[in-house]
């Protein structure tokens, strides 16, 4: 009985809070600040990574980004080969 | 005479707590266990084939799940699995498992995923019969819709399940992604792929009280074994997320969320224009009234914009996930979709 009454109260609180939070999170000034914070944090991380990469590449070793690019190219090559296989398996129109 | 003890923890809550303690040694319920074979693997994605014991319908069904969640939301264990149910009805089902992107997949573009990979899945699924019914769920629905608009070949019908189409009405997610101080490029530069933790944090902000509400629902109903298994399976899926390939995400935000190009008719897949009026196959759009991730206003315009004469809109009650995997879905939504395909077999 008490649980049921508490649950009704909780549901009312939950819905009211969710509606209030939705309004808050739609507020452009809050969103603007959050976006600026995220962007600043990401730029800082990118700058730190770039510094490390530059240092790493001075000793002539491939950077993490180099390896990612090479792996991606390999995957692309595999996909293109599958494309070619598919095309060659299709019946060709007679000349 | 003593007054009866009354406490917040009445018998139903105590029963639920006991049920949870008893359930703990069994661990999480198994998911994604409907028998299948692997029809194709390429980079990280796979095409899974689920074959019925006795096939009743000629045209297979290709399921395209979201990129950022696991495919097994459509196969959440015995009696809760949409795939298991479809196979039992006699459908051949194929489902894409997008896999987990590696660091090198930051360069994967929308054209790679929604053009080359999805195109191969459609052609493989249609290899025996010539055509395939395509169902896309959430972002998978956007991928499928754009693909079908650009490459209508081999597609018998398109079903967009809670798929965002009109990004001008994408609710709070649209407001967030259109915030001028949010620079997509800086996130890509720093992270490569968009970390799933970052995306999950934004989904949690859509309804910050949801986790507490779930806990209360669990305390209220955990003594019901079926509910508990379903709850745990859904939670298992909900906490098993995937990062978004960087280059693909950039286009998703810039061209769809910000420029709304799918509706404007200026979106393209692999160099081919993806205009919605070019879709002429039968189309079924499904939206959910309580969906705060993809509001009805974002999913519904597909029906107004496609060129098909044979088109239907279903707006059901429920949220983005619950309405697709719940017991009610098994009673109403699954049969409605199955009827749509069966009538167009």
GROMACS .gro file of C-alpha atoms in nm:
model
  440
    1UNK     CA    1   0.000   0.000   0.000
    2UNK     CA    2   0.267   0.247   0.108
    3UNK     CA    3   0.481   0.132  -0.187
    4UNK     CA    4   0.197   0.209  -0.427
    5UNK     CA    5   0.148   0.558  -0.283
    6UNK     CA    6   0.526   0.620  -0.291
    7UNK     CA    7   0.538   0.499  -0.652
    8UNK     CA    8   0.266   0.742  -0.756
    9UNK     CA    9   0.459   1.025  -0.592
   10UNK     CA   10   0.780   0.911  -0.761
   11UNK     CA   11   0.614   0.897  -1.104
   12UNK     CA   12   0.482   1.251  -1.062
   13UNK     CA   13   0.827   1.372  -0.950
   14UNK     CA   14   1.002   1.188  -1.233
   15UNK     CA   15   0.777   1.335  -1.500
   16UNK     CA   16   0.799   1.687  -1.363
   17UNK     CA   17   1.178   1.663  -1.331
   18UNK     CA   18   1.215   1.523  -1.683
   19UNK     CA   19   1.006   1.807  -1.825
   20UNK     CA   20   1.206   2.065  -1.631
   21UNK     CA   21   1.539   1.913  -1.741
   22UNK     CA   22   1.423   1.910  -2.101
   23UNK     CA   23   1.358   2.284  -2.080
   24UNK     CA   24   1.697   2.343  -1.916
   25UNK     CA   25   1.879   2.133  -2.177
   26UNK     CA   26   1.706   2.318  -2.459
   27UNK     CA   27   1.833   2.650  -2.326
   28UNK     CA   28   2.067   2.796  -2.587
   29UNK     CA   29   2.298   2.963  -2.337
   30UNK     CA   30   2.353   2.634  -2.154
   31UNK     CA   31   2.400   2.446  -2.479
   32UNK     CA   32   2.635   2.715  -2.609
   33UNK     CA   33   2.854   2.689  -2.298
   34UNK     CA   34   2.852   2.307  -2.303
   35UNK     CA   35   2.944   2.306  -2.674
   36UNK     CA   36   3.227   2.555  -2.615
   37UNK     CA   37   3.361   2.348  -2.323
   38UNK     CA   38   3.354   2.028  -2.528
   39UNK     CA   39   3.520   2.195  -2.826
   40UNK     CA   40   3.792   2.346  -2.604
   41UNK     CA   41   3.860   2.008  -2.439
   42UNK     CA   42   3.880   1.837  -2.779
   43UNK     CA   43   4.114   2.104  -2.920
   44UNK     CA   44   4.342   2.066  -2.618
   45UNK     CA   45   4.352   1.689  -2.663
   46UNK     CA   46   4.419   1.724  -3.036
   47UNK     CA   47   4.703   1.973  -2.969
   48UNK     CA   48   4.860   1.740  -2.710
   49UNK     CA   49   4.835   1.444  -2.947
   50UNK     CA   50   4.990   1.649  -3.227
   51UNK     CA   51   5.283   1.747  -3.007
   52UNK     CA   52   5.347   1.383  -2.917
   53UNK     CA   53   5.315   1.280  -3.282
   54UNK     CA   54   5.563   1.544  -3.394
   55UNK     CA   55   5.813   1.428  -3.134
   56UNK     CA   56   5.760   1.063  -3.232
   57UNK     CA   57   5.804   1.130  -3.602
   58UNK     CA   58   6.136   1.313  -3.544
   59UNK     CA   59   6.296   0.974  -3.474
   60UNK     CA   60   6.164   0.844  -3.805
   61UNK     CA   61   5.900   0.606  -3.673
   62UNK     CA   62   5.549   0.576  -3.817
   63UNK     CA   63   5.294   0.757  -3.605
   64UNK     CA   64   4.966   0.614  -3.486
   65UNK     CA   65   4.789   0.815  -3.756
   66UNK     CA   66   5.022   0.670  -4.025
   67UNK     CA   67   4.931   0.319  -3.913
   68UNK     CA   68   4.559   0.400  -3.910
   69UNK     CA   69   4.582   0.538  -4.263
   70UNK     CA   70   4.770   0.231  -4.388
   71UNK     CA   71   4.519  -0.009  -4.230
   72UNK     CA   72   4.229   0.188  -4.373
   73UNK     CA   73   4.384   0.174  -4.721
   74UNK     CA   74   4.421  -0.203  -4.687
   75UNK     CA   75   4.054  -0.235  -4.591
   76UNK     CA   76   3.956  -0.014  -4.885
   77UNK     CA   77   4.166  -0.228  -5.117
   78UNK     CA   78   3.992  -0.542  -4.991
   79UNK     CA   79   3.651  -0.383  -5.055
   80UNK     CA   80   3.749  -0.277  -5.408
   81UNK     CA   81   3.861  -0.632  -5.481
   82UNK     CA   82   3.523  -0.762  -5.366
   83UNK     CA   83   3.359  -0.503  -5.594
   84UNK     CA   84   3.565  -0.628  -5.888
   85UNK     CA   85   3.486  -0.993  -5.807
   86UNK     CA   86   3.117  -0.907  -5.796
   87UNK     CA   87   3.133  -0.726  -6.130
   88UNK     CA   88   3.329  -1.001  -6.302
   89UNK     CA   89   3.078  -1.260  -6.177
   90UNK     CA   90   2.791  -1.075  -6.344
   91UNK     CA   91   2.702  -1.193  -6.695
   92UNK     CA   92   2.858  -0.957  -6.951
   93UNK     CA   93   2.641  -0.821  -7.236
   94UNK     CA   94   2.742  -0.960  -7.577
   95UNK     CA   95   2.925  -0.719  -7.804
   96UNK     CA   96  -0.292  -0.394   2.053
   97UNK     CA   97   0.003  -0.325   1.826
   98UNK     CA   98  -0.050  -0.136   1.503
   99UNK     CA   99   0.053  -0.336   1.193
  100UNK     CA  100   0.401  -0.253   1.072
  101UNK     CA  101   0.394  -0.046   0.760
  102UNK     CA  102   0.705   0.016   0.567
  103UNK     CA  103   0.819   0.134   0.229
  104UNK     CA  104   0.941  -0.220   0.170
  105UNK     CA  105   0.607  -0.398   0.155
  106UNK     CA  106   0.581  -0.760   0.046
  107UNK     CA  107   0.592  -0.692  -0.330
  108UNK     CA  108   0.919  -0.500  -0.302
  109UNK     CA  109   1.064  -0.766  -0.073
  110UNK     CA  110   0.960  -1.035  -0.322
  111UNK     CA  111   1.134  -0.842  -0.597
  112UNK     CA  112   1.453  -0.810  -0.390
  113UNK     CA  113   1.448  -1.183  -0.317
  114UNK     CA  114   1.393  -1.255  -0.687
  115UNK     CA  115   1.693  -1.036  -0.776
  116UNK     CA  116   1.918  -1.213  -0.524
  117UNK     CA  117   1.803  -1.553  -0.655
  118UNK     CA  118   1.857  -1.441  -1.014
  119UNK     CA  119   2.211  -1.310  -0.960
  120UNK     CA  120   2.401  -1.645  -0.986
  121UNK     CA  121   2.249  -1.708  -1.330
  122UNK     CA  122   2.409  -1.392  -1.471
  123UNK     CA  123   2.277  -1.199  -1.767
  124UNK     CA  124   2.042  -1.376  -2.009
  125UNK     CA  125   2.189  -1.495  -2.340
  126UNK     CA  126   2.125  -1.272  -2.641
  127UNK     CA  127   2.173  -1.308  -3.017
  128UNK     CA  128   2.134  -1.686  -3.003
  129UNK     CA  129   1.886  -1.760  -3.284
  130UNK     CA  130   2.077  -2.009  -3.504
  131UNK     CA  131   2.244  -1.842  -3.801
  132UNK     CA  132   2.525  -1.869  -4.049
  133UNK     CA  133   2.768  -1.599  -4.158
  134UNK     CA  134   2.685  -1.509  -4.518
  135UNK     CA  135   2.957  -1.244  -4.557
  136UNK     CA  136   3.238  -1.069  -4.372
  137UNK     CA  137   3.417  -0.754  -4.483
  138UNK     CA  138   3.627  -0.519  -4.271
  139UNK     CA  139   3.438  -0.531  -3.937
  140UNK     CA  140   3.085  -0.594  -4.065
  141UNK     CA  141   2.914  -0.929  -4.116
  142UNK     CA  142   2.594  -1.042  -4.281
  143UNK     CA  143   2.409  -1.298  -4.069
  144UNK     CA  144   2.162  -1.538  -4.229
  145UNK     CA  145   1.870  -1.689  -4.034
  146UNK     CA  146   1.694  -1.963  -4.229
  147UNK     CA  147   1.355  -2.110  -4.136
  148UNK     CA  148   1.303  -2.486  -4.117
  149UNK     CA  149   1.024  -2.446  -4.373
  150UNK     CA  150   1.028  -2.133  -4.587
  151UNK     CA  151   0.681  -1.990  -4.652
  152UNK     CA  152   0.772  -1.660  -4.816
  153UNK     CA  153   0.994  -1.614  -5.122
  154UNK     CA  154   1.137  -1.266  -5.058
  155UNK     CA  155   1.395  -1.250  -4.780
  156UNK     CA  156   1.405  -0.969  -4.522
  157UNK     CA  157   1.723  -0.766  -4.466
  158UNK     CA  158   1.749  -0.598  -4.126
  159UNK     CA  159   1.972  -0.289  -4.102
  160UNK     CA  160   2.035  -0.196  -3.737
  161UNK     CA  161   2.182   0.129  -3.609
  162UNK     CA  162   2.557   0.181  -3.639
  163UNK     CA  163   2.598   0.273  -3.273
  164UNK     CA  164   2.414  -0.019  -3.113
  165UNK     CA  165   2.452  -0.393  -3.145
  166UNK     CA  166   2.240  -0.585  -3.393
  167UNK     CA  167   2.107  -0.824  -3.127
  168UNK     CA  168   1.847  -0.573  -3.012
  169UNK     CA  169   1.644  -0.758  -3.277
  170UNK     CA  170   1.739  -1.096  -3.122
  171UNK     CA  171   1.711  -1.047  -2.746
  172UNK     CA  172   1.674  -1.413  -2.653
  173UNK     CA  173   1.398  -1.676  -2.667
  174UNK     CA  174   1.043  -1.535  -2.680
  175UNK     CA  175   1.178  -1.178  -2.701
  176UNK     CA  176   1.348  -1.203  -3.036
  177UNK     CA  177   1.197  -1.034  -3.341
  178UNK     CA  178   1.428  -1.239  -3.564
  179UNK     CA  179   1.331  -1.568  -3.397
  180UNK     CA  180   0.965  -1.477  -3.441
  181UNK     CA  181   1.007  -1.388  -3.812
  182UNK     CA  182   1.194  -1.712  -3.879
  183UNK     CA  183   0.917  -1.906  -3.704
  184UNK     CA  184   0.667  -1.743  -3.944
  185UNK     CA  185   0.867  -1.886  -4.235
  186UNK     CA  186   1.074  -1.583  -4.344
  187UNK     CA  187   1.436  -1.599  -4.452
  188UNK     CA  188   1.601  -1.320  -4.250
  189UNK     CA  189   1.939  -1.155  -4.299
  190UNK     CA  190   2.078  -0.906  -4.052
  191UNK     CA  191   2.380  -0.677  -4.070
  192UNK     CA  192   2.618  -0.683  -3.775
  193UNK     CA  193   2.822  -0.364  -3.815
  194UNK     CA  194   3.084  -0.490  -3.570
  195UNK     CA  195   3.317  -0.272  -3.366
  196UNK     CA  196   3.509  -0.006  -3.559
  197UNK     CA  197   3.884  -0.005  -3.508
  198UNK     CA  198   4.091   0.314  -3.483
  199UNK     CA  199   4.159   0.296  -3.858
  200UNK     CA  200   3.784   0.312  -3.930
  201UNK     CA  201   3.782   0.682  -3.842
  202UNK     CA  202   3.818   0.733  -4.219
  203UNK     CA  203   3.509   0.529  -4.310
  204UNK     CA  204   3.262   0.757  -4.481
  205UNK     CA  205   2.883   0.743  -4.521
  206UNK     CA  206   2.944   0.621  -4.877
  207UNK     CA  207   3.158   0.330  -4.750
  208UNK     CA  208   2.898   0.220  -4.495
  209UNK     CA  209   2.567   0.332  -4.643
  210UNK     CA  210   2.673   0.276  -5.004
  211UNK     CA  211   2.936   0.008  -5.055
  212UNK     CA  212   2.869  -0.214  -4.748
  213UNK     CA  213   2.491  -0.177  -4.744
  214UNK     CA  214   2.476  -0.222  -5.121
  215UNK     CA  215   2.667  -0.546  -5.096
  216UNK     CA  216   2.434  -0.667  -4.820
  217UNK     CA  217   2.129  -0.589  -5.038
  218UNK     CA  218   2.275  -0.769  -5.341
  219UNK     CA  219   2.379  -1.072  -5.135
  220UNK     CA  220   2.038  -1.091  -4.967
  221UNK     CA  221   1.863  -1.062  -5.305
  222UNK     CA  222   2.100  -1.302  -5.484
  223UNK     CA  223   1.857  -1.596  -5.496
  224UNK     CA  224   1.527  -1.421  -5.544
  225UNK     CA  225   1.615  -1.093  -5.716
  226UNK     CA  226   1.451  -0.873  -5.451
  227UNK     CA  227   1.466  -0.820  -5.077
  228UNK     CA  228   1.249  -0.643  -4.819
  229UNK     CA  229   1.469  -0.390  -4.637
  230UNK     CA  230   1.401  -0.285  -4.278
  231UNK     CA  231   1.614  -0.015  -4.114
  232UNK     CA  232   1.592   0.057  -3.743
  233UNK     CA  233   1.683   0.403  -3.605
  234UNK     CA  234   1.999   0.528  -3.780
  235UNK     CA  235   1.987   0.204  -3.979
  236UNK     CA  236   1.655   0.334  -4.116
  237UNK     CA  237   1.820   0.657  -4.230
  238UNK     CA  238   2.102   0.459  -4.394
  239UNK     CA  239   1.852   0.227  -4.563
  240UNK     CA  240   1.626   0.512  -4.680
  241UNK     CA  241   1.913   0.709  -4.833
  242UNK     CA  242   2.046   0.392  -4.996
  243UNK     CA  243   1.709   0.292  -5.145
  244UNK     CA  244   1.656   0.647  -5.273
  245UNK     CA  245   1.988   0.629  -5.459
  246UNK     CA  246   1.989   0.259  -5.553
  247UNK     CA  247   1.633   0.126  -5.581
  248UNK     CA  248   1.743  -0.193  -5.757
  249UNK     CA  249   1.667  -0.527  -5.581
  250UNK     CA  250   1.448  -0.361  -5.314
  251UNK     CA  251   1.099  -0.511  -5.283
  252UNK     CA  252   0.992  -0.277  -5.002
  253UNK     CA  253   1.133  -0.037  -4.745
  254UNK     CA  254   1.039  -0.035  -4.375
  255UNK     CA  255   1.172   0.256  -4.168
  256UNK     CA  256   1.141   0.168  -3.801
  257UNK     CA  257   1.179   0.474  -3.575
  258UNK     CA  258   1.411   0.623  -3.836
  259UNK     CA  259   1.503   0.993  -3.828
  260UNK     CA  260   1.425   1.147  -4.168
  261UNK     CA  261   1.329   1.511  -4.109
  262UNK     CA  262   1.612   1.642  -3.894
  263UNK     CA  263   1.448   1.982  -3.850
  264UNK     CA  264   1.209   1.802  -3.612
  265UNK     CA  265   1.465   1.578  -3.442
  266UNK     CA  266   1.381   1.720  -3.100
  267UNK     CA  267   1.649   1.799  -2.848
  268UNK     CA  268   1.920   1.615  -3.046
  269UNK     CA  269   1.867   1.860  -3.332
  270UNK     CA  270   1.899   2.155  -3.094
  271UNK     CA  271   2.223   2.014  -2.955
  272UNK     CA  272   2.385   1.929  -3.286
  273UNK     CA  273   2.295   2.269  -3.428
  274UNK     CA  274   2.463   2.453  -3.141
  275UNK     CA  275   2.720   2.677  -3.316
  276UNK     CA  276   2.987   2.622  -3.047
  277UNK     CA  277   2.982   2.246  -3.105
  278UNK     CA  278   3.253   2.183  -3.366
  279UNK     CA  279   3.226   1.831  -3.505
  280UNK     CA  280   3.571   1.859  -3.664
  281UNK     CA  281   3.741   1.914  -3.329
  282UNK     CA  282   3.587   1.597  -3.184
  283UNK     CA  283   3.701   1.399  -3.488
  284UNK     CA  284   4.051   1.545  -3.472
  285UNK     CA  285   4.082   1.453  -3.105
  286UNK     CA  286   3.906   1.116  -3.096
  287UNK     CA  287   3.894   0.972  -3.448
  288UNK     CA  288   3.582   0.767  -3.398
  289UNK     CA  289   3.316   0.929  -3.181
  290UNK     CA  290   3.346   0.751  -2.844
  291UNK     CA  291   3.032   0.561  -2.746
  292UNK     CA  292   3.064   0.699  -2.393
  293UNK     CA  293   3.019   1.052  -2.530
  294UNK     CA  294   2.712   0.954  -2.729
  295UNK     CA  295   2.562   0.760  -2.439
  296UNK     CA  296   2.611   1.061  -2.212
  297UNK     CA  297   2.409   1.271  -2.456
  298UNK     CA  298   2.135   1.008  -2.476
  299UNK     CA  299   2.120   0.998  -2.095
  300UNK     CA  300   2.076   1.373  -2.092
  301UNK     CA  301   1.764   1.330  -2.304
  302UNK     CA  302   1.595   1.195  -1.991
  303UNK     CA  303   1.826   1.223  -1.691
  304UNK     CA  304   1.579   1.057  -1.455
  305UNK     CA  305   1.540   0.745  -1.669
  306UNK     CA  306   1.790   0.537  -1.472
  307UNK     CA  307   1.614   0.603  -1.142
  308UNK     CA  308   1.278   0.527  -1.306
  309UNK     CA  309   1.418   0.198  -1.436
  310UNK     CA  310   1.538   0.106  -1.088
  311UNK     CA  311   1.194   0.171  -0.943
  312UNK     CA  312   1.033  -0.037  -1.221
  313UNK     CA  313   1.279  -0.315  -1.143
  314UNK     CA  314   1.194  -0.310  -0.772
  315UNK     CA  315   0.828  -0.310  -0.861
  316UNK     CA  316   0.830  -0.601  -1.105
  317UNK     CA  317   1.147  -0.809  -1.056
  318UNK     CA  318   0.943  -1.093  -0.905
  319UNK     CA  319   0.801  -1.150  -1.254
  320UNK     CA  320   1.065  -1.379  -1.413
  321UNK     CA  321   0.970  -1.291  -1.769
  322UNK     CA  322   0.990  -0.919  -1.699
  323UNK     CA  323   1.326  -0.961  -1.523
  324UNK     CA  324   1.480  -1.158  -1.809
  325UNK     CA  325   1.356  -0.903  -2.061
  326UNK     CA  326   1.479  -0.614  -1.847
  327UNK     CA  327   1.826  -0.766  -1.806
  328UNK     CA  328   1.854  -0.854  -2.175
  329UNK     CA  329   1.759  -0.500  -2.276
  330UNK     CA  330   2.000  -0.351  -2.021
  331UNK     CA  331   2.275  -0.580  -2.145
  332UNK     CA  332   2.217  -0.450  -2.496
  333UNK     CA  333   2.184  -0.090  -2.376
  334UNK     CA  334   2.525  -0.103  -2.209
  335UNK     CA  335   2.704  -0.267  -2.502
  336UNK     CA  336   2.759   0.029  -2.732
  337UNK     CA  337   2.972   0.100  -3.033
  338UNK     CA  338   3.169   0.407  -3.132
  339UNK     CA  339   3.065   0.595  -3.447
  340UNK     CA  340   3.316   0.595  -3.739
  341UNK     CA  341   3.445   0.953  -3.749
  342UNK     CA  342   3.411   1.058  -4.113
  343UNK     CA  343   3.064   0.904  -4.135
  344UNK     CA  344   2.958   1.089  -3.819
  345UNK     CA  345   3.080   1.420  -3.959
  346UNK     CA  346   2.856   1.383  -4.264
  347UNK     CA  347   2.565   1.263  -4.050
  348UNK     CA  348   2.582   1.577  -3.835
  349UNK     CA  349   2.678   1.831  -4.101
  350UNK     CA  350   2.456   1.720  -4.390
  351UNK     CA  351   2.163   1.559  -4.211
  352UNK     CA  352   2.124   1.712  -3.863
  353UNK     CA  353   2.242   2.059  -3.965
  354UNK     CA  354   2.148   2.092  -4.334
  355UNK     CA  355   1.858   1.842  -4.339
  356UNK     CA  356   1.966   1.735  -4.689
  357UNK     CA  357   1.759   1.416  -4.708
  358UNK     CA  358   1.440   1.621  -4.691
  359UNK     CA  359   1.583   1.901  -4.907
  360UNK     CA  360   1.666   1.647  -5.177
  361UNK     CA  361   2.035   1.735  -5.190
  362UNK     CA  362   2.181   1.426  -5.020
  363UNK     CA  363   2.385   1.178  -5.223
  364UNK     CA  364   2.518   0.825  -5.172
  365UNK     CA  365   2.831   0.721  -5.367
  366UNK     CA  366   2.775   1.012  -5.605
  367UNK     CA  367   2.413   0.921  -5.681
  368UNK     CA  368   2.142   1.160  -5.577
  369UNK     CA  369   1.931   1.025  -5.289
  370UNK     CA  370   1.601   1.205  -5.345
  371UNK     CA  371   1.309   1.064  -5.146
  372UNK     CA  372   1.053   1.104  -5.431
  373UNK     CA  373   1.269   0.854  -5.623
  374UNK     CA  374   1.158   0.581  -5.381
  375UNK     CA  375   0.868   0.407  -5.551
  376UNK     CA  376   0.866   0.066  -5.382
  377UNK     CA  377   0.610  -0.005  -5.106
  378UNK     CA  378   0.705   0.188  -4.790
  379UNK     CA  379   0.610   0.134  -4.427
  380UNK     CA  380   0.712   0.397  -4.171
  381UNK     CA  381   0.679   0.315  -3.802
  382UNK     CA  382   0.704   0.584  -3.534
  383UNK     CA  383   0.643   0.580  -3.158
  384UNK     CA  384   0.444   0.837  -2.966
  385UNK     CA  385   0.679   0.842  -2.662
  386UNK     CA  386   1.004   0.824  -2.858
  387UNK     CA  387   1.224   1.112  -2.739
  388UNK     CA  388   1.522   1.003  -2.954
  389UNK     CA  389   1.333   1.002  -3.285
  390UNK     CA  390   1.009   1.199  -3.242
  391UNK     CA  391   0.711   1.116  -3.462
  392UNK     CA  392   0.760   1.450  -3.642
  393UNK     CA  393   1.104   1.333  -3.754
  394UNK     CA  394   1.002   0.983  -3.871
  395UNK     CA  395   0.660   1.057  -4.024
  396UNK     CA  396   0.766   1.286  -4.316
  397UNK     CA  397   0.908   0.987  -4.502
  398UNK     CA  398   0.552   0.892  -4.596
  399UNK     CA  399   0.478   1.239  -4.734
  400UNK     CA  400   0.801   1.262  -4.932
  401UNK     CA  401   0.842   0.924  -5.101
  402UNK     CA  402   0.710   0.871  -5.453
  403UNK     CA  403   0.546   0.538  -5.367
  404UNK     CA  404   0.174   0.488  -5.412
  405UNK     CA  405   0.177   0.194  -5.173
  406UNK     CA  406   0.275   0.351  -4.840
  407UNK     CA  407   0.164   0.320  -4.479
  408UNK     CA  408   0.234   0.497  -4.154
  409UNK     CA  409   0.199   0.321  -3.818
  410UNK     CA  410   0.223   0.532  -3.503
  411UNK     CA  411   0.225   0.312  -3.195
  412UNK     CA  412   0.255   0.384  -2.825
  413UNK     CA  413   0.588   0.336  -2.651
  414UNK     CA  414   0.948   0.449  -2.663
  415UNK     CA  415   1.238   0.408  -2.901
  416UNK     CA  416   1.347   0.062  -2.782
  417UNK     CA  417   1.070  -0.072  -2.559
  418UNK     CA  418   0.809  -0.046  -2.833
  419UNK     CA  419   1.020  -0.271  -3.059
  420UNK     CA  420   1.125  -0.542  -2.815
  421UNK     CA  421   0.843  -0.561  -2.559
  422UNK     CA  422   0.569  -0.819  -2.520
  423UNK     CA  423   0.327  -0.565  -2.664
  424UNK     CA  424   0.546  -0.540  -2.975
  425UNK     CA  425   0.520  -0.916  -3.019
  426UNK     CA  426   0.141  -0.887  -3.002
  427UNK     CA  427   0.090  -0.583  -3.225
  428UNK     CA  428   0.390  -0.436  -3.405
  429UNK     CA  429   0.565  -0.754  -3.522
  430UNK     CA  430   0.247  -0.901  -3.678
  431UNK     CA  431   0.171  -0.564  -3.845
  432UNK     CA  432   0.515  -0.556  -4.010
  433UNK     CA  433   0.499  -0.924  -4.099
  434UNK     CA  434   0.161  -0.874  -4.266
  435UNK     CA  435   0.305  -0.584  -4.468
  436UNK     CA  436   0.580  -0.812  -4.605
  437UNK     CA  437   0.357  -1.117  -4.649
  438UNK     CA  438   0.107  -0.920  -4.858
  439UNK     CA  439   0.389  -0.800  -5.084
  440UNK     CA  440   0.572  -1.132  -5.119
   0.00000   0.00000   0.00000
